[in-house]
Short mmCIF file of C-alpha atoms in Angstrom, two decimals:
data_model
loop_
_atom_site.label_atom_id
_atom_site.label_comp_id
_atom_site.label_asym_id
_atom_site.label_seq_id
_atom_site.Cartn_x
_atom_site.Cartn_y
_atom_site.Cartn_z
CA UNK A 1 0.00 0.00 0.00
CA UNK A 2 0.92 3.58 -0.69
CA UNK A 3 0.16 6.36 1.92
CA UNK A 4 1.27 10.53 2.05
CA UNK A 5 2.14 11.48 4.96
CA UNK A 6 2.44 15.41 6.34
CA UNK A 7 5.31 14.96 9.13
CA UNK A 8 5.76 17.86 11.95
CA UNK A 9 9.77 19.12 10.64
CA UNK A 10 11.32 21.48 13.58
CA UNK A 11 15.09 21.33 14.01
CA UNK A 12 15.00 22.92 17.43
CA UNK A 13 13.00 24.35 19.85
CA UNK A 14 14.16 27.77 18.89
CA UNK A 15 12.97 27.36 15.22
CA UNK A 16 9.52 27.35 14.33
CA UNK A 17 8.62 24.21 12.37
CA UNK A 18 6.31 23.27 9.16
CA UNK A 19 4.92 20.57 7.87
CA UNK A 20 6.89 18.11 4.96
CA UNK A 21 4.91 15.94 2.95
CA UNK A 22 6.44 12.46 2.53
CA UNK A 23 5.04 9.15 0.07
CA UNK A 24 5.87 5.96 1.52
CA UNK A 25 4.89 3.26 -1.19
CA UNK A 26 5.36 -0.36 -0.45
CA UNK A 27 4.10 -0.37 2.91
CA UNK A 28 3.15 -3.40 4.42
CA UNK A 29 -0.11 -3.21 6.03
CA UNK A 30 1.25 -5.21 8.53
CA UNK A 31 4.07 -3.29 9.33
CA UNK A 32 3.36 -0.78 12.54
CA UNK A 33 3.11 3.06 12.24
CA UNK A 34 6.65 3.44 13.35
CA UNK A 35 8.20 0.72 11.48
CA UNK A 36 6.63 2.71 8.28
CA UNK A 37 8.30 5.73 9.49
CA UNK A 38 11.86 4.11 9.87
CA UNK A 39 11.76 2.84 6.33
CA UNK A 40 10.54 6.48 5.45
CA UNK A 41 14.03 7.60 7.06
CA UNK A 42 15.94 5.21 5.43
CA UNK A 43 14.87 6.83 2.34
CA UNK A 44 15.85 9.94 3.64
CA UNK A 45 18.88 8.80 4.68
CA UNK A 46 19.69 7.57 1.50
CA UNK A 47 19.36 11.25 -0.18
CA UNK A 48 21.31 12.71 2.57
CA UNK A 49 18.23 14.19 4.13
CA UNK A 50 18.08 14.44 8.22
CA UNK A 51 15.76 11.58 9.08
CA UNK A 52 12.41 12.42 10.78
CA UNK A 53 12.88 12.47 14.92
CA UNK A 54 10.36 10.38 16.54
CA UNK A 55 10.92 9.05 20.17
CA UNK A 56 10.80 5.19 20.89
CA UNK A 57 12.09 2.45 23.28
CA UNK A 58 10.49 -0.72 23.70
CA UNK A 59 7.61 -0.87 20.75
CA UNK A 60 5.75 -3.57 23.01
CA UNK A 61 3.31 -0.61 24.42
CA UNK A 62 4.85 -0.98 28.12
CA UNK A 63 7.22 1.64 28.33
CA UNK A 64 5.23 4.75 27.71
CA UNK A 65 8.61 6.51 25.41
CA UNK A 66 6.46 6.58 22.15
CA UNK A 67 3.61 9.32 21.23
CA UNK A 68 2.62 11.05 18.13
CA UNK A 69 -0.23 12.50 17.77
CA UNK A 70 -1.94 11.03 14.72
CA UNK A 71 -4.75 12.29 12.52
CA UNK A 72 -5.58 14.53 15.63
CA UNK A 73 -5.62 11.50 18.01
CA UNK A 74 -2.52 11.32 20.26
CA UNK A 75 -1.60 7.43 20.10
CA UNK A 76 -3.93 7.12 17.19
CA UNK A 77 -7.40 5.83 16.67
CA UNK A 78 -6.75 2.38 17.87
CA UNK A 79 -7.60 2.99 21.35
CA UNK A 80 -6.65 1.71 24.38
CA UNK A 81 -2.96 1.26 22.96
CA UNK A 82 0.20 3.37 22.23
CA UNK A 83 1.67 4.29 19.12
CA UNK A 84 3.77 1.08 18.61
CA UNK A 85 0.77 -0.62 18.36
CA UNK A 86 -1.05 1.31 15.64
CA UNK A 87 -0.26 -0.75 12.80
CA UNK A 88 -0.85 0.50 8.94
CA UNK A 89 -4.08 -2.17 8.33
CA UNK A 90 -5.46 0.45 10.17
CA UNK A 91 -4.91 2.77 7.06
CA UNK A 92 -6.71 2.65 3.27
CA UNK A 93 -4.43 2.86 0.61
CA UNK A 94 -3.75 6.31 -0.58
CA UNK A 95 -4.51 7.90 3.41
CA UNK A 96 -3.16 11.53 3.91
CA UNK A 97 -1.83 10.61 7.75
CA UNK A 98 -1.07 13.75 9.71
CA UNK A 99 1.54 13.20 12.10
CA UNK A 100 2.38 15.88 14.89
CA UNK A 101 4.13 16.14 18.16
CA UNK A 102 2.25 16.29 21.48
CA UNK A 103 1.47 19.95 22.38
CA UNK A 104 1.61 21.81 25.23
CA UNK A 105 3.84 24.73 26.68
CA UNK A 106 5.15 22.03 29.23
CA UNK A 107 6.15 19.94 26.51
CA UNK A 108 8.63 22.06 24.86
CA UNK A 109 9.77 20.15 21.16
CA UNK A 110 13.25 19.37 20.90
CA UNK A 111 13.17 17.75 17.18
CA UNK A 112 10.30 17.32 15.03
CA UNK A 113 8.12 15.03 16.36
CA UNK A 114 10.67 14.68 19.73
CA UNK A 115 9.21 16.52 22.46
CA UNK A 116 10.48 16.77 26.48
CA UNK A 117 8.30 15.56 28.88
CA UNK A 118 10.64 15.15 31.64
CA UNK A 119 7.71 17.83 33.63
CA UNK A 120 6.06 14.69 34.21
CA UNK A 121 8.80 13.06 35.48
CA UNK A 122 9.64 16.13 38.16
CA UNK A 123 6.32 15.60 39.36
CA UNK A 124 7.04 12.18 39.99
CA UNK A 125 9.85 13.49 42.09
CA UNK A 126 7.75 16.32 43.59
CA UNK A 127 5.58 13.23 45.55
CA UNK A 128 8.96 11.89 47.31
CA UNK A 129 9.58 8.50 49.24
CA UNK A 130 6.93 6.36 50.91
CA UNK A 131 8.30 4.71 54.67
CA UNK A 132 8.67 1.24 54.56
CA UNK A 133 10.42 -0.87 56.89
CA UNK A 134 13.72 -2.12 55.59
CA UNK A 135 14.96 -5.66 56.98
CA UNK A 136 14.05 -8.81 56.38
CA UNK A 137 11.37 -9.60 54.03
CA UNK A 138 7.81 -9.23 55.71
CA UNK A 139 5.33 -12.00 55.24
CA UNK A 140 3.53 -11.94 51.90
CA UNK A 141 0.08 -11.26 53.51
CA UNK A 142 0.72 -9.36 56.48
CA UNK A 143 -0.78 -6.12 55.69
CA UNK A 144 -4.01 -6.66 54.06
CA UNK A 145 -5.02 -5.04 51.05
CA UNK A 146 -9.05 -5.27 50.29
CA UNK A 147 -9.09 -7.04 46.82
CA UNK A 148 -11.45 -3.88 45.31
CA UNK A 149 -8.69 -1.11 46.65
CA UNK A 150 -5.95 -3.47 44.78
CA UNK A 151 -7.51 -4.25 41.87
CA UNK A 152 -8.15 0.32 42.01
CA UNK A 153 -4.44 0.61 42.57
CA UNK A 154 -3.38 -1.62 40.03
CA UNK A 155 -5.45 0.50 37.54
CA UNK A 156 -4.00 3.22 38.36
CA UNK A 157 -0.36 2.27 38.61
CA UNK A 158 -1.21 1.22 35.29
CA UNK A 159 0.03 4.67 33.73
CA UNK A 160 2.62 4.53 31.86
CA UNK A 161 3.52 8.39 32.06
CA UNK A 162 3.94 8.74 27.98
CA UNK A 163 1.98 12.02 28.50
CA UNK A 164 -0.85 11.36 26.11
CA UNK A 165 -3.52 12.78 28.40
CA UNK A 166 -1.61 15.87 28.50
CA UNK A 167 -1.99 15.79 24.26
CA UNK A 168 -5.42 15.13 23.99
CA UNK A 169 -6.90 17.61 26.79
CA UNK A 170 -7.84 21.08 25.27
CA UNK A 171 -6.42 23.14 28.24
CA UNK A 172 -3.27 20.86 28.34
CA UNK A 173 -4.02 19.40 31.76
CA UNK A 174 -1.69 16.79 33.19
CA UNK A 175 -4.66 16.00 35.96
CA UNK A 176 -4.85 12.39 34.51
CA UNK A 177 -1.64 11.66 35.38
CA UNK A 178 -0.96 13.29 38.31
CA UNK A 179 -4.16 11.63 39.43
CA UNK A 180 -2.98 8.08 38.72
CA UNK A 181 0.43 8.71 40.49
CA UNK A 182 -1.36 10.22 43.36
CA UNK A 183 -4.33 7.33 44.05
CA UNK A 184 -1.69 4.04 43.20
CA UNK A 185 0.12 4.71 46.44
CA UNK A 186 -2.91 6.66 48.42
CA UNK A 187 -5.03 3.44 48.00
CA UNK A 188 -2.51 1.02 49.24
CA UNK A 189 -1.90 0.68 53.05
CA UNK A 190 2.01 1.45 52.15
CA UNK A 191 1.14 4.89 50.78
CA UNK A 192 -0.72 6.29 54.09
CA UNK A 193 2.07 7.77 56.00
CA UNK A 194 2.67 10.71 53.47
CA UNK A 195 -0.57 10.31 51.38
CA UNK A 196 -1.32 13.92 52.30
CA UNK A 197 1.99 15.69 51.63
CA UNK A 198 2.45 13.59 48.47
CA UNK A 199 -0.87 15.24 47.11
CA UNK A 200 0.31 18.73 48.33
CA UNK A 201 3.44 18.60 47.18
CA UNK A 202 2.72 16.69 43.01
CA UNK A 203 -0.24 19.15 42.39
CA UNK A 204 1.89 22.42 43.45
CA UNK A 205 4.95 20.85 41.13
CA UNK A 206 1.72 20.28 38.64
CA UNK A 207 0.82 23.70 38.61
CA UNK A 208 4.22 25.01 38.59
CA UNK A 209 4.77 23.14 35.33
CA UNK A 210 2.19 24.90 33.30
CA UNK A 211 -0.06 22.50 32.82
CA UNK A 212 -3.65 23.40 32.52
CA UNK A 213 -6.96 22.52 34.60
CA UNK A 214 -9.15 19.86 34.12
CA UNK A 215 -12.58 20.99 32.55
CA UNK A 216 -13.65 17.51 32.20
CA UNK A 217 -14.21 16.85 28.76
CA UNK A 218 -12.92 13.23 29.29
CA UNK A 219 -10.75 13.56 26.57
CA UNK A 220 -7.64 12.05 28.35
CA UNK A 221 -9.41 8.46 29.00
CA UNK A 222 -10.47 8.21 25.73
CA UNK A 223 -6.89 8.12 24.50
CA UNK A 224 -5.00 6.78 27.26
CA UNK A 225 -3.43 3.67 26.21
CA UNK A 226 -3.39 1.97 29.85
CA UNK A 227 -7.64 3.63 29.71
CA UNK A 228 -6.85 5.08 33.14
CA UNK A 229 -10.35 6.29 34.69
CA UNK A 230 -10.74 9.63 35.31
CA UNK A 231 -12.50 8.64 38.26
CA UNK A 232 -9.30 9.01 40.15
CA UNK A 233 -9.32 13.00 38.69
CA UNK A 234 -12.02 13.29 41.32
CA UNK A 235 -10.15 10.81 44.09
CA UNK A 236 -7.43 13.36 43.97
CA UNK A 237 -9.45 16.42 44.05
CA UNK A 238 -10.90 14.85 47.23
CA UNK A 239 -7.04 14.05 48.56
CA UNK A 240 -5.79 17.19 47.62
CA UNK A 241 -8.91 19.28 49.36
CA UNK A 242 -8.43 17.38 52.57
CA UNK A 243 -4.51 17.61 52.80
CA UNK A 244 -4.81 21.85 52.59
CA UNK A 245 -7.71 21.19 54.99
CA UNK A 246 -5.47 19.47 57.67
CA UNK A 247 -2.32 20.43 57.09
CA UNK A 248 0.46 21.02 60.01
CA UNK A 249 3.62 21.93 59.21
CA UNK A 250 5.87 19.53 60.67
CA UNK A 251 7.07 21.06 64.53
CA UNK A 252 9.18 18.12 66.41
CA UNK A 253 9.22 19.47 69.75
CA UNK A 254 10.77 16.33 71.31
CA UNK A 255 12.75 13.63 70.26
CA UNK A 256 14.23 16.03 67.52
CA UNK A 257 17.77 16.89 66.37
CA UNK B 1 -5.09 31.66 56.53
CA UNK B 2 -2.32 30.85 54.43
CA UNK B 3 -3.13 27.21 53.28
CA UNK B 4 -6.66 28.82 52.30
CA UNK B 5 -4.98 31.25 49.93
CA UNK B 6 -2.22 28.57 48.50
CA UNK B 7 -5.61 26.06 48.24
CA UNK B 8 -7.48 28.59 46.38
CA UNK B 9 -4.02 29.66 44.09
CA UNK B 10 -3.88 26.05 43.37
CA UNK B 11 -5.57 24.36 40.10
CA UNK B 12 -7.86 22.08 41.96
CA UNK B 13 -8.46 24.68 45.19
CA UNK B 14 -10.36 26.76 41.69
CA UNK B 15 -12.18 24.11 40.85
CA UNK B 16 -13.57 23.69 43.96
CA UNK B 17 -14.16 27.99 44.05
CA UNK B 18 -16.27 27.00 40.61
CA UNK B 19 -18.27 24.25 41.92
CA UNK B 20 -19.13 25.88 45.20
CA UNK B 21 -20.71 29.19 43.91
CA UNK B 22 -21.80 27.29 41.12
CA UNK B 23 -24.06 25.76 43.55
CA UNK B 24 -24.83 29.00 45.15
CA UNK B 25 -25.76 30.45 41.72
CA UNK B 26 -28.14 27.45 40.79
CA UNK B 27 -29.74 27.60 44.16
CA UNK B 28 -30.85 31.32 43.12
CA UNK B 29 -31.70 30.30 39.67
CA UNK B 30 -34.35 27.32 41.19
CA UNK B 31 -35.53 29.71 43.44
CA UNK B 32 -35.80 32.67 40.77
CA UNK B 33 -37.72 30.05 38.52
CA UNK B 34 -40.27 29.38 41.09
CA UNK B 35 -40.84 33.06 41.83
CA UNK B 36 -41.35 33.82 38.40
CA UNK B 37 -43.40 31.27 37.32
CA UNK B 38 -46.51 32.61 39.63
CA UNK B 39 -46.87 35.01 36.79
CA UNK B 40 -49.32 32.62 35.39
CA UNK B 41 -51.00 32.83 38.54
CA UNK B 42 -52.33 36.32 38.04
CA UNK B 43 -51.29 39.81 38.08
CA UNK B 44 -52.17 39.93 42.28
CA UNK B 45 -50.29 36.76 42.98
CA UNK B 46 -47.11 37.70 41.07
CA UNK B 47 -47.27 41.25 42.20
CA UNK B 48 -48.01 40.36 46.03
CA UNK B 49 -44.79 38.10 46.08
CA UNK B 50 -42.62 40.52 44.64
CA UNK B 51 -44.13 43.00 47.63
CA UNK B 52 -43.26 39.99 49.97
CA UNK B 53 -39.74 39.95 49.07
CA UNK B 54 -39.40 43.61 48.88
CA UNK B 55 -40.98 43.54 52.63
CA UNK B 56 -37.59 42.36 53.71
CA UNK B 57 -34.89 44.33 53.07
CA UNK B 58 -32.31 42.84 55.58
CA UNK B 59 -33.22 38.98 54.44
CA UNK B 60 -32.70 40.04 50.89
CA UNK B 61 -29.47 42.21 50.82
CA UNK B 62 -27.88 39.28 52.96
CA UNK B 63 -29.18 37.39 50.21
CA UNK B 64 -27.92 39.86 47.16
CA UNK B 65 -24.59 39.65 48.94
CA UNK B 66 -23.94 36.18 49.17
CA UNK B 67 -25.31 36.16 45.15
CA UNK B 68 -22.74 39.12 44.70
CA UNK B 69 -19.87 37.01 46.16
CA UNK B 70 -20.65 33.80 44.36
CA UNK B 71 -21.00 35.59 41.21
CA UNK B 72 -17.71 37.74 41.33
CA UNK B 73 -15.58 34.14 42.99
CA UNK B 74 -17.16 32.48 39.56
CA UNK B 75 -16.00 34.78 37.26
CA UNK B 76 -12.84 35.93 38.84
CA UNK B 77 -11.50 32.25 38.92
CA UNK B 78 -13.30 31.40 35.78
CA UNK B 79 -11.08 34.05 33.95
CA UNK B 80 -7.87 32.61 35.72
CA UNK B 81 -8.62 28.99 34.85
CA UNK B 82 -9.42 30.70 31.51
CA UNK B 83 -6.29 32.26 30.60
CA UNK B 84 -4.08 29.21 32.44
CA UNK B 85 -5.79 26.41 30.59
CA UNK B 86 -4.94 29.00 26.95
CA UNK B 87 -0.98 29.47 28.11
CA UNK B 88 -0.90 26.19 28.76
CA UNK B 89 -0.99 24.59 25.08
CA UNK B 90 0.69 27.93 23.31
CA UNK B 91 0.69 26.10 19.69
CA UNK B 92 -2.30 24.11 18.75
CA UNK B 93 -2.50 21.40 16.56
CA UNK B 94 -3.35 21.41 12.53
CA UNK B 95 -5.83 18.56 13.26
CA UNK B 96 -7.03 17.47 16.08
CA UNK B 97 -10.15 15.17 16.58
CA UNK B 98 -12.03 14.86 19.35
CA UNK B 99 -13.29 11.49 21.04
CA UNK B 100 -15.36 12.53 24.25
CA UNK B 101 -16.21 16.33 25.03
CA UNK B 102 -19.93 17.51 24.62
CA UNK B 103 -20.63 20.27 23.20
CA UNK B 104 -21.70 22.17 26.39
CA UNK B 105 -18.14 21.30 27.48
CA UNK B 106 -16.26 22.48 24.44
CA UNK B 107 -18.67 26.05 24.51
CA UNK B 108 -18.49 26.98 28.60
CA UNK B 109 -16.16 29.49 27.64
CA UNK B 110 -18.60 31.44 25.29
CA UNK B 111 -22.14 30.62 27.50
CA UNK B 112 -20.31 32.32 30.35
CA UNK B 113 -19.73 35.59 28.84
CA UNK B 114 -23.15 35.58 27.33
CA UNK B 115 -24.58 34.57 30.59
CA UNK B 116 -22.41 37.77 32.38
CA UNK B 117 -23.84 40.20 29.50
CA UNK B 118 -27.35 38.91 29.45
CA UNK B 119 -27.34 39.12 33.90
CA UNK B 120 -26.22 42.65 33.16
CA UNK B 121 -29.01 43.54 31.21
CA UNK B 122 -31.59 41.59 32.89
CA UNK B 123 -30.87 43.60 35.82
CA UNK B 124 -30.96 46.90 34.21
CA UNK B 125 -34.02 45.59 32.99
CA UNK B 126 -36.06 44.76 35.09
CA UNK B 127 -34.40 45.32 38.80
CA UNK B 128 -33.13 48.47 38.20
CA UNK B 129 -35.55 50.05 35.21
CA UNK B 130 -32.36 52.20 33.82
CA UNK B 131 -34.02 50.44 30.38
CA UNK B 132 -37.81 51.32 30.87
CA UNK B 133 -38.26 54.38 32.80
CA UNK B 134 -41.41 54.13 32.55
CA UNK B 135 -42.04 51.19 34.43
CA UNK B 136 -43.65 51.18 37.59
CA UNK B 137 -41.55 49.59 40.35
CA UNK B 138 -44.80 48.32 42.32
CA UNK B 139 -46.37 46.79 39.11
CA UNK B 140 -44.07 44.19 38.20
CA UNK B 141 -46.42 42.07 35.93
CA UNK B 142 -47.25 44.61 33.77
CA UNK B 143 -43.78 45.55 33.47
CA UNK B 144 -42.81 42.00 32.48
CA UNK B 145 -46.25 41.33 30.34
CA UNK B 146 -45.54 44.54 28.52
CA UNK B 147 -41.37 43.88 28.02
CA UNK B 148 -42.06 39.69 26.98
CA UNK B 149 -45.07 41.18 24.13
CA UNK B 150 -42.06 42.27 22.53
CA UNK B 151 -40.59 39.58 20.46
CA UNK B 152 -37.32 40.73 19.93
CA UNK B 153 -36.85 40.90 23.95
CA UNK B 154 -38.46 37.92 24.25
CA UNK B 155 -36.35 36.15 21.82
CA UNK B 156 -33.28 37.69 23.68
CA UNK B 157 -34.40 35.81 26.78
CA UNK B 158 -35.36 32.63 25.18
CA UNK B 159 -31.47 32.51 24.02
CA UNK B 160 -29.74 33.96 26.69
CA UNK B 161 -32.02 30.94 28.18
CA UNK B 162 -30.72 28.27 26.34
CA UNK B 163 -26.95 28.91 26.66
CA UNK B 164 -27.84 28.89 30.78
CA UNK B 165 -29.21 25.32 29.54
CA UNK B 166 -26.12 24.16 28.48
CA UNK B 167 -23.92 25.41 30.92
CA UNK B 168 -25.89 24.26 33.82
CA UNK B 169 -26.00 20.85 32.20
CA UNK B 170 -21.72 20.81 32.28
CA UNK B 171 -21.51 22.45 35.11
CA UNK B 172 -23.94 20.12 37.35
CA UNK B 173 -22.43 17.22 35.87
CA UNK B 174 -18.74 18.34 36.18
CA UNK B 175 -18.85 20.03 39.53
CA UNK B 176 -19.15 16.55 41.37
CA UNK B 177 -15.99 15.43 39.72
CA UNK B 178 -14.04 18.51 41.40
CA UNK B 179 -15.64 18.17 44.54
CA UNK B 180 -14.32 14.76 44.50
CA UNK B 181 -17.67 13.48 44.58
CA UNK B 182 -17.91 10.71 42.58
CA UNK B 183 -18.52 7.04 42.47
CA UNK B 184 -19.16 4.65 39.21
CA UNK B 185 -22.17 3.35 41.10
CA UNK B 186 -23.40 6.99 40.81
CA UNK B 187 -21.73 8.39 38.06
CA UNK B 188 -24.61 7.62 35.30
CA UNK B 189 -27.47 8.83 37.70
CA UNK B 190 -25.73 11.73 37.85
CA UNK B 191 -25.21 12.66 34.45
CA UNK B 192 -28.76 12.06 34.11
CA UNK B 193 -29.58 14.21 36.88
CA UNK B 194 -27.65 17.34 35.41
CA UNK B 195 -29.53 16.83 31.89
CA UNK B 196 -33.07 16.76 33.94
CA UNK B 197 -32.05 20.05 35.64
CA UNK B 198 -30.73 21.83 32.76
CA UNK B 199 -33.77 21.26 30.69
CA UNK B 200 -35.78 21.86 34.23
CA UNK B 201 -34.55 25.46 34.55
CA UNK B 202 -34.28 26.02 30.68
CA UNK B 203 -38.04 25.34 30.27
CA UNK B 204 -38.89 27.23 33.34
CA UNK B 205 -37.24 30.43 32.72
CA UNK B 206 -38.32 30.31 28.97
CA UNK B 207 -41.60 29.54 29.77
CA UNK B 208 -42.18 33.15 31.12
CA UNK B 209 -41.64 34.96 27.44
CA UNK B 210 -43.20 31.92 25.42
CA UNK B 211 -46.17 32.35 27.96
CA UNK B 212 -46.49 36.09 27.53
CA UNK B 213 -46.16 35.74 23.66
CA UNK B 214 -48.86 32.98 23.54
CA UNK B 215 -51.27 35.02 25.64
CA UNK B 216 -51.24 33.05 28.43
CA UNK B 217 -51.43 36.28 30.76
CA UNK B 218 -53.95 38.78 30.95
#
């Protein structure tokens, strides 16, 4: 099959980009999306051109590194899955495929279709260490976990941070995200100790970002590729109002330094 | 003091500024649309409640200035949600589809303003008669029978109307998700329940200048 593709071309984040329109004839419809674009680059390698920057790792849709935003869909239309995993059966022959970078001011590009999310990653940081007892290792089952708050965590810790919620939301909100960080360790017994200064502390490094506010138009779940529930949007709003509620700052009066 | 200001600087603590006085504002609204549906019930009826209200000056200024508050925290942090949520994504994209927003959702932007100019006028209209001079402040359902007989006002209302529809319908809906409120066990009824009030309050307040235009008052 023969597709045209129109290909996001910036060759730093100080120059302002355009589009380049690209054939790629003899595609294999059951190549994937980003095995189409390396033999595009091998083409362009070929006549010398500079090859077309997409990021990458694992292509097994586990490690969250890949995201283009396709025909207006970050991941693509196939749902529930990351790029890696859109394959070109997907496409008719002949398809003009648009293929763009994620947007938003907290994901500045850095090549094309390359863009930084390490934001993401500070927030990460921003939520710390929990306290767990170091020794010997505990017994499998002695602190319980209810099966439903599990099976809730587990969904959540699900994420795979590749940012496509971030993409997809009109106001650029990383709530999604932030959300699923917050509730896979504020569901689970081993998250209590600092479930309230974790929530403090990832939504002010949220905010500080640049990211947006949710307005709830639910467009990050439809695209998420681990379909993340923003259910736990709201679980953090309710976290996050009862941490500023009830929040000390810490005063050791004993026992101290 | 100070974790109330850093809650209320913070994305979510806005949220929660937007879903509170959003429930203050709808409050008013339902009772508004009660008040002003006893039009149909006659000129004394309509004109005796008004006099009611009026009859209690302290009851209703404590009641103007909780409105006044709710009003100014929805637009204030409305505007500063606004303008982070347009910084935030400073190039857009040359296509971009979407999978899941509404339409009330993707136009809350636009039925606020209207909503802002149409209170505005409303109130000049028929609180504070700058608009009708003429009016007489003690005859209230004359002053709306004779305004609603004329379609272009009424139309004015019946629109203004609708876009109150369609942002009470996102914002009942949404404002349980930033309270936090929210279960999947509950989540449907819910959605449900903000459709059957917007179309509630929509029908109610446009039933006033449909009513006057079909002759349904004297």
């Amino acid at each position: 099959m023969r597709v045209f593709l129109q290909v996001w071309r910036q060759k730093n984040g100080q120059s302002k980009g355009r589009f380049e329109r690209y054939e790629a004839s003899e595609v294999s419809p059951d190549m994937s999306l980003l095995e189409m674009l390396d033999v595009v680059n091998e083409g362009l390698v070929q006549k010398n051109e500079a090859p077309i920057a997409f990021d990458h790792d694992c292509r097994e849709g586990i490690c969250g590194m890949c995201g283009l935003v396709i025909n207006g869909v970050p991941h693509g239309s196939e749902g529930g899955a990351t790029t890696c995993q859109l394959h070109m059966r997907k496409f008719q022959d002949g398809d003009e495929i648009w293929i763009e970078p994620f947007r938003a001011k907290a994901f500045p590009v850095l090549r094309d279709c390359v863009v930084d999310r390490t934001a993401l990653d500070r927030i990460i940081q921003a939520g710390g260490f929990i306290s767990v007892r170091t020794g010997s290792a505990p017994d499998a089952n002695q602190i319980l976990v209810p099966k439903e708050n599990a099976d809730l965590a587990m969904d959540a810790a699900a994420c795979i941070g590749c940012g496509a919620c971030v993409a997809a939301c009109p106001n650029a909100s990383a709530m999604l995200f932030t959300a699923a960080k917050i509730s896979h360790l504020g569901l689970l017994p081993q998250g209590q100790p600092e479930r309230h200064s974790r929530a403090l502390a990832m939504v002010k490094q949220m905010d500080a970002e640049g990211f947006g506010a949710c307005t709830n138009h639910e467009e990050c779940e439809a695209v998420c590729p681990k379909e993340v529930s923003i259910d736990f949007i709201a679980r953090m709003n309710r976290d996050f109002a009862k941490a500023a509620a009830t929040f000390r700052p810490p005063k050791a009066r004993g026992g101290g330094d | 003091m100070a974790t109330a200001v850093s809650f209320t600087a913070s994305s979510i603590g806005k949220k929660y500024v937007m879903a509170v006085s959003g429930i203050a504002l709808f409050g008013f609204t339902m009772a508004h649309m009660a008040g002003n549906l006893q039009v149909f019930l006659g000129r004394e009826r309509f004109n005796g409640y008004a006099a009611t209200l009026h009859a209690m000056p302290a009851v209703l200024w404590v009641f103007r200035g909780v409105m006044i508050l709710a009003v100014v925290a929805h637009i204030v942090t409305s505007v500063q949600l606004a303008l982070r949520n347009r910084a935030a994504r400073p190039q857009g994209y040359a296509k971009k589809q979407s999978l899941a927003t509404t339409y009330a959702a993707r136009t809350m932007v636009v039925s606020g303003p209207i909503l802002f100019f149409y209170i505005v006028y409303h109130l000049l209209h028929f609180t504070f008669n700058t608009l009708h001079p003429n009016y007489e402040v003690t005859d209230l359902y004359s002053n709306v029978v004779a305004s609603f007989r004329q379609v272009p006002i009424s139309v004015s209302y019946i629109i203004a109307n609708a876009c109150f529809g369609f942002h009470v319908f996102h914002g009942a809906y949404s404002l349980f998700q930033s309270l936090g409120v929210n279960h999947p066990r509950y989540n449907g009824a819910l959605r449900s329940l903000a459709m059957a009030i917007a179309v509630l309050v929509t029908t109610g307040f446009i039933a006033v200048p449909v009513g006057v235009l079909a002759g349904l008052t004297k």
